[in-house]
XYZ file of C-alpha atoms in Angstrom:
328
model
C -189.788 131.624 -25.404
C -188.228 134.887 -26.565
C -188.689 136.485 -23.150
C -186.952 133.512 -21.559
C -184.157 133.829 -24.072
C -183.755 137.520 -23.253
C -183.423 136.719 -19.540
C -180.925 133.947 -20.266
C -178.853 136.253 -22.455
C -178.697 138.853 -19.695
C -177.711 136.204 -17.108
C -174.926 134.816 -19.299
C -173.595 138.324 -19.900
C -173.595 139.033 -16.156
C -171.811 135.793 -15.316
C -169.224 136.445 -18.002
C -168.514 139.867 -16.572
C -168.074 138.436 -13.089
C -165.835 135.625 -14.340
C -163.624 138.095 -16.131
C -163.443 140.428 -13.166
C -165.661 142.842 -15.084
C -162.698 143.419 -17.395
C -165.043 144.055 -20.302
C -167.162 147.142 -19.705
C -170.613 146.694 -21.189
C -172.872 149.428 -22.501
C -176.596 148.906 -21.969
C -178.927 149.455 -24.901
C -182.525 150.008 -23.819
C -184.826 148.938 -26.642
C -188.561 149.565 -26.377
C -191.367 148.320 -28.602
C -195.145 148.067 -28.479
C -195.752 144.327 -28.794
C -194.803 141.115 -26.988
C -191.405 139.370 -27.283
C -192.919 136.639 -29.476
C -194.304 139.162 -31.996
C -192.602 140.339 -35.191
C -191.271 143.268 -33.149
C -189.764 140.934 -30.582
C -188.248 138.670 -33.228
C -186.565 141.656 -34.872
C -185.350 143.065 -31.550
C -183.790 139.742 -30.600
C -182.053 139.414 -33.971
C -180.728 142.976 -33.651
C -179.346 142.105 -30.217
C -177.782 138.828 -31.358
C -175.930 140.416 -34.265
C -174.675 143.458 -32.343
C -173.464 141.375 -29.418
C -171.699 138.939 -31.752
C -170.115 141.685 -33.856
C -168.850 143.637 -30.820
C -167.795 140.658 -28.660
C -170.395 141.482 -26.032
C -169.476 145.143 -25.672
C -173.189 146.021 -25.742
C -175.979 144.355 -23.814
C -179.613 144.886 -24.792
C -182.333 145.433 -22.225
C -185.749 144.804 -23.719
C -188.908 146.732 -22.827
C -191.659 144.965 -24.828
C -195.428 145.452 -24.657
C -195.216 149.260 -24.350
C -193.341 148.987 -21.036
C -191.791 152.406 -21.705
C -195.080 153.964 -22.818
C -196.749 154.460 -26.177
C -194.791 154.870 -29.384
C -194.808 158.655 -29.145
C -193.251 158.513 -25.667
C -190.582 156.073 -26.820
C -189.678 158.246 -29.808
C -189.402 161.275 -27.543
C -187.125 159.195 -25.305
C -184.881 158.546 -28.298
C -184.694 162.263 -29.008
C -183.726 162.944 -25.393
C -181.218 160.095 -25.317
C -182.947 158.279 -22.430
C -183.784 155.326 -24.702
C -181.220 153.979 -27.141
C -183.249 152.019 -29.690
C -186.747 151.146 -30.816
C -188.721 149.293 -33.430
C -191.778 151.375 -34.169
C -194.691 151.672 -36.582
C -194.730 154.549 -39.058
C -198.107 155.803 -37.899
C -196.683 157.969 -35.133
C -193.461 158.811 -36.969
C -195.209 161.134 -39.397
C -195.648 163.524 -36.468
C -191.847 163.764 -36.247
C -190.810 163.346 -39.906
C -193.846 164.243 -42.036
C -192.506 162.581 -45.206
C -192.900 159.195 -43.513
C -196.668 159.564 -43.889
C -196.513 158.895 -47.621
C -196.124 155.169 -46.853
C -199.544 155.200 -45.164
C -201.540 156.341 -48.193
C -204.341 153.803 -48.776
C -204.126 151.469 -51.770
C -200.743 152.912 -52.802
C -198.745 149.667 -52.615
C -199.777 146.746 -54.797
C -198.083 143.949 -52.848
C -195.460 143.202 -50.213
C -192.843 142.849 -52.954
C -193.761 146.255 -54.403
C -193.548 147.896 -50.974
C -190.184 146.302 -50.215
C -188.720 147.435 -53.537
C -189.836 151.001 -52.837
C -188.498 151.101 -49.279
C -185.212 149.370 -50.073
C -184.671 151.647 -53.068
C -183.944 155.375 -53.426
C -187.346 156.557 -52.161
C -187.134 154.614 -48.912
C -183.539 155.648 -48.290
C -184.388 159.313 -48.891
C -187.028 159.124 -46.158
C -184.678 157.408 -43.699
C -182.118 160.177 -44.184
C -184.613 162.820 -43.034
C -184.623 161.491 -39.461
C -181.227 163.015 -38.765
C -182.845 166.436 -38.339
C -185.339 164.966 -35.842
C -182.687 163.774 -33.398
C -182.827 160.134 -34.494
C -180.965 157.775 -36.779
C -183.224 155.631 -38.968
C -181.216 152.568 -39.871
C -183.631 150.247 -41.641
C -187.224 149.645 -42.660
C -189.082 146.916 -40.842
C -192.485 145.565 -41.748
C -195.898 144.710 -40.383
C -197.824 143.852 -43.546
C -201.100 145.072 -44.996
C -203.658 146.463 -42.592
C -207.138 144.942 -42.213
C -210.249 145.963 -40.289
C -211.673 144.168 -37.256
C -214.845 145.171 -35.431
C -217.730 143.969 -33.278
C -220.596 145.558 -35.233
C -220.903 143.859 -38.600
C -219.025 142.279 -41.482
C -217.728 144.807 -44.018
C -218.361 144.278 -47.707
C -219.144 147.785 -48.971
C -218.155 151.308 -47.932
C -221.664 151.702 -46.514
C -220.899 149.002 -43.952
C -218.346 151.383 -42.429
C -220.779 154.263 -41.971
C -220.438 155.727 -38.500
C -218.246 152.878 -37.280
C -215.968 154.010 -34.439
C -212.575 152.719 -35.535
C -209.379 153.225 -33.594
C -206.646 154.631 -35.782
C -203.123 155.716 -35.080
C -202.397 159.402 -34.525
C -201.880 159.737 -38.242
C -203.477 162.392 -40.488
C -203.250 160.130 -43.561
C -205.315 157.415 -41.905
C -207.749 159.915 -40.436
C -208.503 161.491 -43.810
C -208.960 158.072 -45.426
C -211.450 156.807 -42.854
C -213.295 160.107 -42.831
C -213.669 159.737 -46.596
C -215.046 156.231 -46.045
C -217.712 157.642 -43.737
C -216.526 155.957 -40.543
C -215.710 157.712 -37.276
C -211.915 157.360 -36.896
C -210.750 157.657 -33.297
C -207.027 158.305 -32.702
C -205.792 156.313 -29.716
C -202.441 155.190 -28.350
C -202.004 151.427 -28.631
C -201.861 150.634 -24.883
C -205.437 151.938 -24.548
C -206.978 149.937 -27.407
C -207.780 146.556 -25.854
C -209.583 148.167 -22.921
C -211.550 150.458 -25.239
C -212.652 147.460 -27.333
C -213.693 145.532 -24.230
C -215.697 148.474 -22.921
C -217.321 149.236 -26.293
C -215.844 152.738 -26.419
C -214.854 151.899 -29.993
C -216.323 149.373 -32.419
C -213.109 148.224 -34.004
C -209.605 148.914 -35.164
C -207.328 148.231 -38.119
C -203.947 146.492 -38.105
C -201.897 143.939 -40.027
C -202.418 140.223 -39.445
C -199.049 140.122 -37.664
C -200.515 142.349 -34.937
C -204.037 140.908 -34.948
C -202.676 137.400 -34.380
C -199.932 138.231 -31.887
C -202.107 140.295 -29.533
C -205.070 137.893 -29.896
C -207.563 140.516 -31.001
C -209.962 137.637 -31.621
C -210.608 137.715 -27.877
C -212.178 141.179 -28.140
C -213.282 141.341 -31.812
C -215.783 139.257 -33.762
C -215.346 140.274 -37.419
C -212.209 140.453 -39.549
C -212.365 141.956 -43.029
C -209.316 141.354 -45.210
C -209.392 144.820 -46.698
C -205.648 145.292 -47.224
C -206.342 149.015 -47.366
C -202.901 150.219 -46.231
C -199.412 148.745 -46.253
C -197.831 149.138 -42.827
C -194.057 149.341 -42.563
C -192.065 149.755 -39.376
C -188.725 151.374 -38.693
C -185.617 150.523 -36.682
C -184.368 153.666 -34.970
C -181.448 154.649 -32.750
C -181.074 157.707 -30.569
C -178.846 160.286 -32.251
C -176.951 161.156 -29.033
C -176.202 157.456 -28.530
C -175.227 156.980 -32.189
C -172.810 159.898 -32.147
C -170.957 158.288 -29.254
C -170.301 155.073 -31.190
C -167.126 154.218 -33.047
C -167.310 153.510 -36.779
C -166.949 149.792 -36.014
C -169.826 149.892 -33.536
C -172.001 151.823 -35.989
C -171.321 149.144 -38.585
C -172.393 146.457 -36.089
C -175.668 148.219 -35.277
C -176.337 148.768 -38.977
C -175.692 145.123 -39.814
C -177.873 144.054 -36.918
C -180.741 146.283 -38.045
C -180.490 144.949 -41.582
C -180.689 141.340 -40.405
C -183.491 142.249 -37.999
C -185.463 143.665 -40.938
C -185.046 140.394 -42.817
C -186.251 138.448 -39.768
C -189.240 140.762 -39.374
C -190.239 140.349 -43.010
C -189.896 136.585 -42.706
C -192.287 136.638 -39.757
C -194.772 138.683 -41.787
C -194.504 136.304 -44.756
C -195.325 133.404 -42.457
C -198.277 135.058 -40.731
C -199.703 136.253 -44.058
C -200.064 132.598 -45.072
C -201.075 131.124 -41.705
C -202.708 133.992 -39.818
C -206.156 133.822 -41.373
C -206.588 130.149 -40.540
C -205.290 130.771 -37.024
C -207.893 133.494 -36.471
C -210.679 131.352 -37.929
C -209.707 128.543 -35.554
C -209.922 131.045 -32.705
C -213.492 131.870 -33.690
C -213.286 135.043 -35.758
C -215.661 135.528 -38.674
C -213.415 136.335 -41.637
C -214.449 137.755 -44.992
C -212.212 138.461 -47.962
C -213.057 141.353 -50.255
C -213.351 140.635 -53.965
C -211.445 142.716 -56.503
C -214.641 144.667 -57.165
C -215.345 145.270 -53.467
C -211.793 146.488 -52.863
C -212.090 148.776 -55.888
C -215.222 150.288 -54.340
C -213.291 151.047 -51.148
C -210.485 152.545 -53.215
C -212.973 154.751 -55.053
C -214.417 155.934 -51.744
C -211.070 157.327 -50.590
C -210.320 158.977 -53.927
C -211.379 162.340 -52.528
C -208.577 162.134 -49.964
C -205.907 161.824 -52.667
C -205.986 165.517 -53.521
C -204.886 166.206 -49.969
C -202.147 163.579 -50.237
C -200.875 165.160 -53.463
C -200.764 168.539 -51.757
C -198.927 167.204 -48.700
C -196.434 164.816 -50.271
C -196.300 165.899 -53.900
C -197.896 164.092 -56.811
C -194.446 163.358 -58.270
C -193.411 161.325 -55.209
C -196.677 159.390 -55.115
C -196.387 158.703 -58.847
C -192.782 157.522 -58.366
C -193.977 155.013 -55.771
C -196.794 153.805 -58.024
C -194.413 153.489 -60.991
C -191.829 151.404 -59.102
C -191.674 147.962 -60.680
């Protein structure tokens, strides 16, 4: 439905330009993202487009590249730096390679709930991190969201840390995640997202970890048997614009893109709220075996990654991590 809407929007814009003798020059905004148009990424991208086009009277037209059509997230981010791609909605997993401070959001068991995470990211700590992207050739406008990450695999249900021993789990190219899963005794395997489904089908890896919003939208139930609701890491996303593109905008246009990103973030969080309540039943209906960890079982997982926290304190500073934990 969203893909159809994108095509219709582009057609209407083209017809309007012809009808007006192309009197209104349009600027194309290429926006790339990893998931399908009907995912939380696609919903946010469409909202961003709708607001910008409305606020600028059609001065800008968005061209969507969903489902990693422009490459993996690293390639898209590099495109933003070069100015060959104007905008993206991207997970934070890869961003820590460009702005290291972003990695603090990926520390396991740091966020207590979605509300806690949103208060942190919308407050001073989150805004301080966004500001650091300026030096990396990008403009970080708003925090998006994916939800809490859970583990899927084809080997066995997970109830204790021992159940993870030696399990080949795909992770993002993220040192925070790698250290956590190493501490848990699994065999974390960094892999770009476009390669994951094939690797699961071929048995190159046993499983992966992602929020329900991703697990449902890409139908991981078709290649994974077990889902463990571990909630081990909160997974935000980010709405980014190329710095060269941004610097060419007027103040009014910048305000339109900022407003659009803000409303896109709200839409993305609304999608996550919905899938958090409906996603588990959807996956059960599709045939996945789902187990929920008890408070005690989750505490055992948390204790198993305790050894990794010393490294997190060294990298990000204990004061920052304590500030996040203390946010009410």
